[in-house]
Amino acid sequence: MRSPFLVMAAIAIIVVAAVFIAATSQHPKTPTLTVTGTPITSTGAKQTPTTSATAASPARATQATQKTSTTQATKTATGCKEWVTITVLTRHPADIQEKAHDAFLKSELAKKYCIKDVVFVSLPAGFWSIRIKNGQADVGWGGGPTLFDTLYMQHLLSPLKTKVGLEAAAQVPDTFAGMPMKRIKDGKIYWVAAAIASFGFTVNKEVAQKLHFDVSKLRRWRDLASDDLGLLLLHTGTPELAIANPLMSTSNTRMYEIILQAYGWNEGWKILTLMAANALIEQGSAAVRDDVISGKVMVGITIDFYGYTAERLNPACQYILPQGETIVNGDPIAVTAGTKHQDAAEAFLAWVLTDGQAIWLDPDINRLPANPHVFDMPIKKLAEIDGVPVSVMEKQVQLLRKKYEQAMHAKTMKFNDTLALDTEMPMQMYFVATLVDNHDLLVRAWTSLLKAYYIDHKISKEKFEELKNLLGEVVTYKDPVTGKMVKFTQQDAIRVNKILEKALEQGNAKLREAYMNAWRAAARAKYEEVLKALGG
Amino acid sequence: MAASLETLKRKLWAGKADLEILVFTYLPLVVLILGFVLPLAFVLTKASGWGELLTPNYIDFSRTAFSDAVVVRHGSLGDMPLTRIIIRGFNFGVIGNSIFIAVVVTLATMLVGTVMALLTGFYLFPGRRLFKVLAFIPLLITPFVNAYVVTRIVMPKAVDYNVLSFIVSKLFTEPLLHQKVFIGFEAQAGVILAQILMFYPIVYINALAALAIVDSTLVEQALNLGARGLRLLREIVLPLILPGVLAGATLVFILSLEDLAAPVTFKFYHVMSYQIYSYFQAANATAYMSTIAALSVVMLAAALAPLVVIRRYLSLRYYARLARGAPRPFKGLRLGRRGMLMAYLVVLPFAVFAALPQLGVVVLAFSSNWVGTWPSLLPPKLAFYNFESLLHIDGIRLSIVNSLTYLAEAIVFIALLGFMAGYAAARSRLPGVSLLDLLSSAPLAVPGLVVAFSYLLFFTRYTLFGFFGTAARLAIMHTLVLALILRKMPFTVRGVFTSMIQTPEELEEAARSLGARRLRTIARIVLPLTWRGIVAGLLLSAIYVLSEVSVSVTIGALGGGIYSAHHTGPITYAILQLIEQPRVQFVEYMGHIVRISSEAQAAALAVLLMVIEVAVITVSTRLARRGQALVTV
């Protein structure tokens, strides 16, 4: 052998060849709808058995072989000519995906509709529209109504068309505790709630005790914006509240919308501003939950099942529902526009809304189902779907039925869904521009104000309230479109929303940035004004 | 353009440009342009909004930027007075912070990495092996879990010790001053600290490789002439290993700019990498393309600047070697008493501290959760519970297979293309070489998320007959491997380049003047002289391919969640899903219930990743028989 370089080149050639060989042999295993858009032909079906056998590890090979044999068995039973793989975009965590994957493929519906596999794609919400537009998805599942309404507005959802889908959707009530469980337009159903959730906050009582803070003081959203929490921040140097960036968390977005409606727009923004001033702003709802569990903060705003998770991981945690200031939300499932497998996609949706509801009752998942009929299903069947002992499932059914009824009768507020949707984009952007991007400055202004009044006794009560009001006041900014000075009222938010939607439809994204820049600058000026008034 | 074509023609005519050098120069260049520049240009064409980048949100050196850098609060907890010290750093705006952090981290890692390399590579002293092992540990990258553990070590907690505070309080302040101290790192300071700990081994490993090829006669002559201690280091050794140190420092500067883990962990969002990431994480992200693009351009420029400067510097300061064959490495000098003191009192505590996150990951893998100051260890009979529960999940086994497959595919191309590019950058005088040099390092300077985003757009539209793409399983895998090759090749290119310029070209010229073709010269002269640098570079590439995050969790996720039967995610993606999922498992043991959090399972997976990384390094070191540049564990 003359040179090591030649050896390396030879290795490279072998590897390239191997990759190509693998490519030709594995090709059919690719989900059909995602390759070229052509449905699987009989050749595809014929090659199915070889696909999984190429798996590298022996363990996987055995598992794959087993799977193939069942597929073949059902093929003869149902006489499927074309096998379909459906792609589900999801925000649900992996354990839910795992349970749904296995249970659905065993179901009668999957066999009837010749569904060979379900591929779950966990993508950030921002990627969903690209995937759907490229025809690379069949179903969207989980992520909250905010996300699904955004998709609905972009015409990226397909209404339910088949009998099986519509019948399953009919089992879910149209509203629950006053909130819509479906998005219906002109008699067509675009999304259906697959699970329900409430919103509140989770406190860590052990941290509260060590800080000598009376937890019973935290009952309403307003209590999270209190001077008391601000003083704790001043004393310890670290925030005791955690909240999340609305652009990164659909559940937190919904909570801010609740606050804006419970207290009204102007008062709502004062509360949000002071909450943000008191808080550590996380980039996701799971981080907020972890902060409470680990005792990094005393309280965090969470969706109910995160609260339950916290209670289970750390018994010092407790989930609190702000009475009269919460809503119960539906977490949707929908068929995406441009799917090439409408029937199969609706079959999956139908399963999720019926037998698949059992997944929520799993002791590791603990969410509230959207279809109450699940509580009347035979316990044995539920236990079988989740793969847990019958005795455990019995307890779970009792527990979650109780929570379901509590949620149904929870003192909820009247929530205007349309209004929330009409202001959502500007609300999220304004929140980020004024409270997240300027967080340092906001905190400095707020703690200086608290210090001046409570510790240095430098300013009067009236002055304190005046400056506090100023801090939380919605800004007056120079509109980038009209050039006029406008106040960010609810009406203005609706106006901006229309402008932005239109601009986005035309593919103009710069306007969005322009508004955020204007709000950011105005908020900065406002915080500096407060600091200046305090002589800082 | 016409002029350079003219030069090219002239050189070809004169017989100066042989076939090999043409291939070496232009093959990697074409790959880089097609696979990297084009997709990026696809996104960059949309850049706009430059004026906004001058506002205080992006650059701010006003008075407020400097306030509250360190917050000290006095209070009490229980029966003891308590002082809370929170180190936050400054806030210079998005662009200001990124550059400030990168500069501080680079300088600090240069200092620490060089000291560490000199200590373990140049001196002989009892316990040297311990230092080598410690410096090696932070090289093991365990994405997400590492970050999770760092927060447990240094992030401030309201009413509880973090690990750092516990050590300081229990060892010093409580017995000596009857005072509790809570020390916490946050924001910019946290990011800087985490990055120094994370990145100093990169300078270390490069400096060590440079040290290994220092000709011992130079050192011996200096010793004979009476140079000792600092003077010997300053005047002889440091200038000789400077190319290695600078190569490492350049990498650190770029890695610091694009790093996402530390800003995420320390919740310090005012840095470029995070802004870019968050914009397209958010709902309706496509709307922000112009901002992503504009910031990417700034980041690219910032990252390329030092490369340009240092390349000029390196070519100016060429330290001549004695032209009498291969150098004989220096065997080592005995460390004096003052050196020993410094080694054990200053360097050792730092090295131990830098290794804590990795040790924490290992401990967490054998724990049920980490809620308090320390992780709660699993009962002995359940010690391997996290590992066992992982292997019951098919998708996680598949992620391991995927990772190894990607590594095997990527590393071959990285070796070939990386050597070609590094060799050409040092030896070729063809037009386009400086472009090649810039481009071959540029992938490091662009955040992986931007690469992923550009790939998503680019390869959805141009699939090259279905070979690449974002939908079909193999197409996703090819796209991912391509991204891995281009993103991680720079480690090899820098390694080759540095070795090349430390090797006298005269040797090759002599061989060629005697009639050897270039390929033969490379095989007989270049490779035997430079393989150490190549292996060091390949090693880094391999480790970073395995632990790559951004492309793995975006492009890799296109094949479905880890519970999809044929998902395309590598190990890092599986770790992310385990960290993200709100899962608690209850295991009954001896009458009481053990609560197992998914972070502990993720830690177990991270330990598997570390084992693979250790295996890769060990194998490479074994291949390189006299692997002094690297530690054998």
mmCIF file of C-alpha atoms in Angstrom, chain A residues 48-209:
data_model
loop_
_atom_site.group_PDB
_atom_site.id
_atom_site.type_symbol
_atom_site.label_atom_id
_atom_site.label_comp_id
_atom_site.label_asym_id
_atom_site.label_seq_id
_atom_site.Cartn_x
_atom_site.Cartn_y
_atom_site.Cartn_z
ATOM 1 C CA THR A 48 -42.530 -3.056 3.599
ATOM 2 C CA PRO A 49 -41.072 -6.156 5.295
ATOM 3 C CA THR A 50 -37.551 -5.392 4.128
ATOM 4 C CA THR A 51 -37.613 -1.864 5.409
ATOM 5 C CA SER A 52 -37.389 -2.428 9.122
ATOM 6 C CA ALA A 53 -35.077 -5.380 8.787
ATOM 7 C CA THR A 54 -32.238 -3.038 7.842
ATOM 8 C CA ALA A 55 -32.166 -1.761 11.408
ATOM 9 C CA ALA A 56 -28.689 -1.819 12.797
ATOM 10 C CA SER A 57 -29.213 -3.168 16.283
ATOM 11 C CA PRO A 58 -30.398 -6.704 16.832
ATOM 12 C CA ALA A 59 -32.873 -5.539 19.449
ATOM 13 C CA ARG A 60 -34.494 -3.209 17.004
ATOM 14 C CA ALA A 61 -34.492 -5.792 14.320
ATOM 15 C CA THR A 62 -36.519 -8.207 16.427
ATOM 16 C CA GLN A 63 -38.926 -5.514 17.394
ATOM 17 C CA ALA A 64 -39.246 -4.461 13.789
ATOM 18 C CA THR A 65 -39.818 -7.985 12.601
ATOM 19 C CA GLN A 66 -42.605 -8.418 15.109
ATOM 20 C CA LYS A 67 -44.206 -5.229 13.910
ATOM 21 C CA THR A 68 -43.963 -6.347 10.313
ATOM 22 C CA SER A 69 -45.592 -9.649 11.026
ATOM 23 C CA THR A 70 -48.585 -7.974 12.645
ATOM 24 C CA THR A 71 -48.840 -5.638 9.687
ATOM 25 C CA GLN A 72 -48.863 -8.555 7.332
ATOM 26 C CA ALA A 73 -51.492 -10.322 9.383
ATOM 27 C CA THR A 74 -53.822 -7.355 9.315
ATOM 28 C CA LYS A 75 -53.148 -6.811 5.676
ATOM 29 C CA THR A 76 -54.618 -10.154 4.842
ATOM 30 C CA ALA A 77 -57.459 -9.595 7.295
ATOM 31 C CA THR A 78 -58.538 -6.190 6.014
ATOM 32 C CA GLY A 79 -57.356 -6.473 2.467
ATOM 33 C CA CYS A 80 -55.594 -3.122 2.495
ATOM 34 C CA LYS A 81 -53.995 -2.357 -0.799
ATOM 35 C CA GLU A 82 -52.355 0.891 0.208
ATOM 36 C CA TRP A 83 -50.744 1.390 3.558
ATOM 37 C CA VAL A 84 -50.668 4.881 4.906
ATOM 38 C CA THR A 85 -48.323 6.608 7.303
ATOM 39 C CA ILE A 86 -49.696 9.739 8.867
ATOM 40 C CA THR A 87 -47.618 12.596 10.180
ATOM 41 C CA VAL A 88 -48.784 14.340 13.321
ATOM 42 C CA LEU A 89 -47.351 17.716 14.279
ATOM 43 C CA THR A 90 -47.488 17.889 18.034
ATOM 44 C CA ARG A 91 -46.517 19.943 21.048
ATOM 45 C CA HIS A 92 -47.315 17.066 23.385
ATOM 46 C CA PRO A 93 -44.355 15.625 25.246
ATOM 47 C CA ALA A 94 -42.756 12.359 24.300
ATOM 48 C CA ASP A 95 -44.564 10.175 26.829
ATOM 49 C CA ILE A 96 -47.943 11.126 25.378
ATOM 50 C CA GLN A 97 -46.612 10.470 21.881
ATOM 51 C CA GLU A 98 -45.321 7.082 22.940
ATOM 52 C CA LYS A 99 -48.612 6.010 24.489
ATOM 53 C CA ALA A 100 -50.680 7.298 21.573
ATOM 54 C CA HIS A 101 -48.415 5.678 18.999
ATOM 55 C CA ASP A 102 -48.628 2.205 20.471
ATOM 56 C CA ALA A 103 -52.277 2.293 21.469
ATOM 57 C CA PHE A 104 -53.509 3.741 18.194
ATOM 58 C CA LEU A 105 -51.680 1.270 15.969
ATOM 59 C CA LYS A 106 -53.306 -1.557 17.933
ATOM 60 C CA SER A 107 -56.771 -0.050 17.484
ATOM 61 C CA GLU A 108 -59.467 -1.199 15.104
ATOM 62 C CA LEU A 109 -59.603 2.243 13.493
ATOM 63 C CA ALA A 110 -55.967 2.078 12.468
ATOM 64 C CA LYS A 111 -56.508 -1.291 10.856
ATOM 65 C CA LYS A 112 -59.708 -0.233 9.139
ATOM 66 C CA TYR A 113 -58.026 2.787 7.598
ATOM 67 C CA CYS A 114 -54.884 0.872 6.668
ATOM 68 C CA ILE A 115 -52.653 3.054 8.794
ATOM 69 C CA LYS A 116 -49.223 1.524 8.936
ATOM 70 C CA ASP A 117 -47.570 4.047 11.182
ATOM 71 C CA VAL A 118 -47.961 7.379 12.922
ATOM 72 C CA VAL A 119 -44.971 9.683 12.814
ATOM 73 C CA PHE A 120 -44.937 12.351 15.485
ATOM 74 C CA VAL A 121 -43.079 15.513 14.647
ATOM 75 C CA SER A 122 -42.267 17.746 17.612
ATOM 76 C CA LEU A 123 -41.502 21.135 16.168
ATOM 77 C CA PRO A 124 -41.544 24.609 17.668
ATOM 78 C CA ALA A 125 -44.848 26.275 16.890
ATOM 79 C CA GLY A 126 -43.098 28.574 14.418
ATOM 80 C CA PHE A 127 -42.255 25.665 12.118
ATOM 81 C CA TRP A 128 -45.780 24.315 11.866
ATOM 82 C CA SER A 129 -47.008 26.581 9.123
ATOM 83 C CA ILE A 130 -44.016 25.785 6.881
ATOM 84 C CA ARG A 131 -44.556 22.065 7.313
ATOM 85 C CA ILE A 132 -48.259 22.312 6.595
ATOM 86 C CA LYS A 133 -47.745 24.547 3.570
ATOM 87 C CA ASN A 134 -45.302 22.001 2.184
ATOM 88 C CA GLY A 135 -47.872 19.273 2.609
ATOM 89 C CA GLN A 136 -45.708 17.513 5.186
ATOM 90 C CA ALA A 137 -48.343 16.976 7.857
ATOM 91 C CA ASP A 138 -51.730 15.384 8.260
ATOM 92 C CA VAL A 139 -52.754 16.227 11.805
ATOM 93 C CA GLY A 140 -51.913 18.897 14.380
ATOM 94 C CA TRP A 141 -52.327 17.892 18.013
ATOM 95 C CA GLY A 142 -51.731 19.865 21.195
ATOM 96 C CA GLY A 143 -50.213 23.309 21.730
ATOM 97 C CA GLY A 144 -53.294 25.175 22.885
ATOM 98 C CA PRO A 145 -56.085 27.042 21.118
ATOM 99 C CA THR A 146 -53.811 30.012 20.424
ATOM 100 C CA LEU A 147 -51.656 28.028 18.047
ATOM 101 C CA PHE A 148 -54.601 26.375 16.347
ATOM 102 C CA ASP A 149 -56.442 29.625 15.889
ATOM 103 C CA THR A 150 -53.341 31.107 14.281
ATOM 104 C CA LEU A 151 -53.245 28.172 11.878
ATOM 105 C CA TYR A 152 -56.975 28.475 11.295
ATOM 106 C CA MET A 153 -56.581 32.123 10.362
ATOM 107 C CA GLN A 154 -53.804 31.243 7.937
ATOM 108 C CA HIS A 155 -56.203 28.723 6.307
ATOM 109 C CA LEU A 156 -53.944 25.871 7.314
ATOM 110 C CA LEU A 157 -56.623 23.678 8.879
ATOM 111 C CA SER A 158 -58.973 21.417 6.962
ATOM 112 C CA PRO A 159 -62.576 21.103 8.216
ATOM 113 C CA LEU A 160 -63.782 17.658 9.250
ATOM 114 C CA LYS A 161 -65.390 15.864 6.326
ATOM 115 C CA THR A 162 -65.813 12.198 7.092
ATOM 116 C CA LYS A 163 -68.497 10.477 9.119
ATOM 117 C CA VAL A 164 -66.037 8.932 11.540
ATOM 118 C CA GLY A 165 -64.445 12.298 12.290
ATOM 119 C CA LEU A 166 -67.709 14.169 12.680
ATOM 120 C CA GLU A 167 -69.246 11.475 14.877
ATOM 121 C CA ALA A 168 -66.277 11.513 17.216
ATOM 122 C CA ALA A 169 -66.308 15.315 17.356
ATOM 123 C CA ALA A 170 -69.985 15.195 18.279
ATOM 124 C CA GLN A 171 -69.078 13.339 21.495
ATOM 125 C CA VAL A 172 -67.155 16.389 22.732
ATOM 126 C CA PRO A 173 -69.420 19.116 24.114
ATOM 127 C CA ASP A 174 -69.420 22.346 22.102
ATOM 128 C CA THR A 175 -68.572 24.346 25.189
ATOM 129 C CA PHE A 176 -67.233 23.511 28.618
ATOM 130 C CA ALA A 177 -67.489 25.909 31.543
ATOM 131 C CA GLY A 178 -68.401 28.588 29.036
ATOM 132 C CA MET A 179 -65.403 28.050 26.769
ATOM 133 C CA PRO A 180 -65.605 26.788 23.180
ATOM 134 C CA MET A 181 -64.352 23.261 22.699
ATOM 135 C CA LYS A 182 -64.470 23.546 18.906
ATOM 136 C CA ARG A 183 -63.696 26.134 16.276
ATOM 137 C CA ILE A 184 -66.784 26.169 14.045
ATOM 138 C CA LYS A 185 -67.176 28.457 11.044
ATOM 139 C CA ASP A 186 -70.145 28.271 8.670
ATOM 140 C CA GLY A 187 -71.146 24.940 10.150
ATOM 141 C CA LYS A 188 -67.712 23.431 9.523
ATOM 142 C CA ILE A 189 -65.565 22.141 12.368
ATOM 143 C CA TYR A 190 -61.903 23.172 12.104
ATOM 144 C CA TRP A 191 -60.554 22.009 15.439
ATOM 145 C CA VAL A 192 -61.888 20.025 18.360
ATOM 146 C CA ALA A 193 -60.613 19.998 21.929
ATOM 147 C CA ALA A 194 -58.934 16.717 22.805
ATOM 148 C CA ALA A 195 -58.168 17.618 26.413
ATOM 149 C CA ILE A 196 -59.036 20.440 28.770
ATOM 150 C CA ALA A 197 -56.958 22.512 31.113
ATOM 151 C CA SER A 198 -57.335 25.330 33.608
ATOM 152 C CA PHE A 199 -54.841 28.085 34.443
ATOM 153 C CA GLY A 200 -53.500 29.259 37.752
ATOM 154 C CA PHE A 201 -50.308 29.340 39.759
ATOM 155 C CA THR A 202 -48.218 26.880 41.682
ATOM 156 C CA VAL A 203 -46.642 27.857 44.994
ATOM 157 C CA ASN A 204 -43.760 26.242 46.821
ATOM 158 C CA LYS A 205 -44.865 26.422 50.456
ATOM 159 C CA GLU A 206 -41.476 25.466 51.832
ATOM 160 C CA VAL A 207 -39.842 28.462 50.167
ATOM 161 C CA ALA A 208 -42.674 30.693 51.373
ATOM 162 C CA GLN A 209 -42.196 29.497 54.920
#
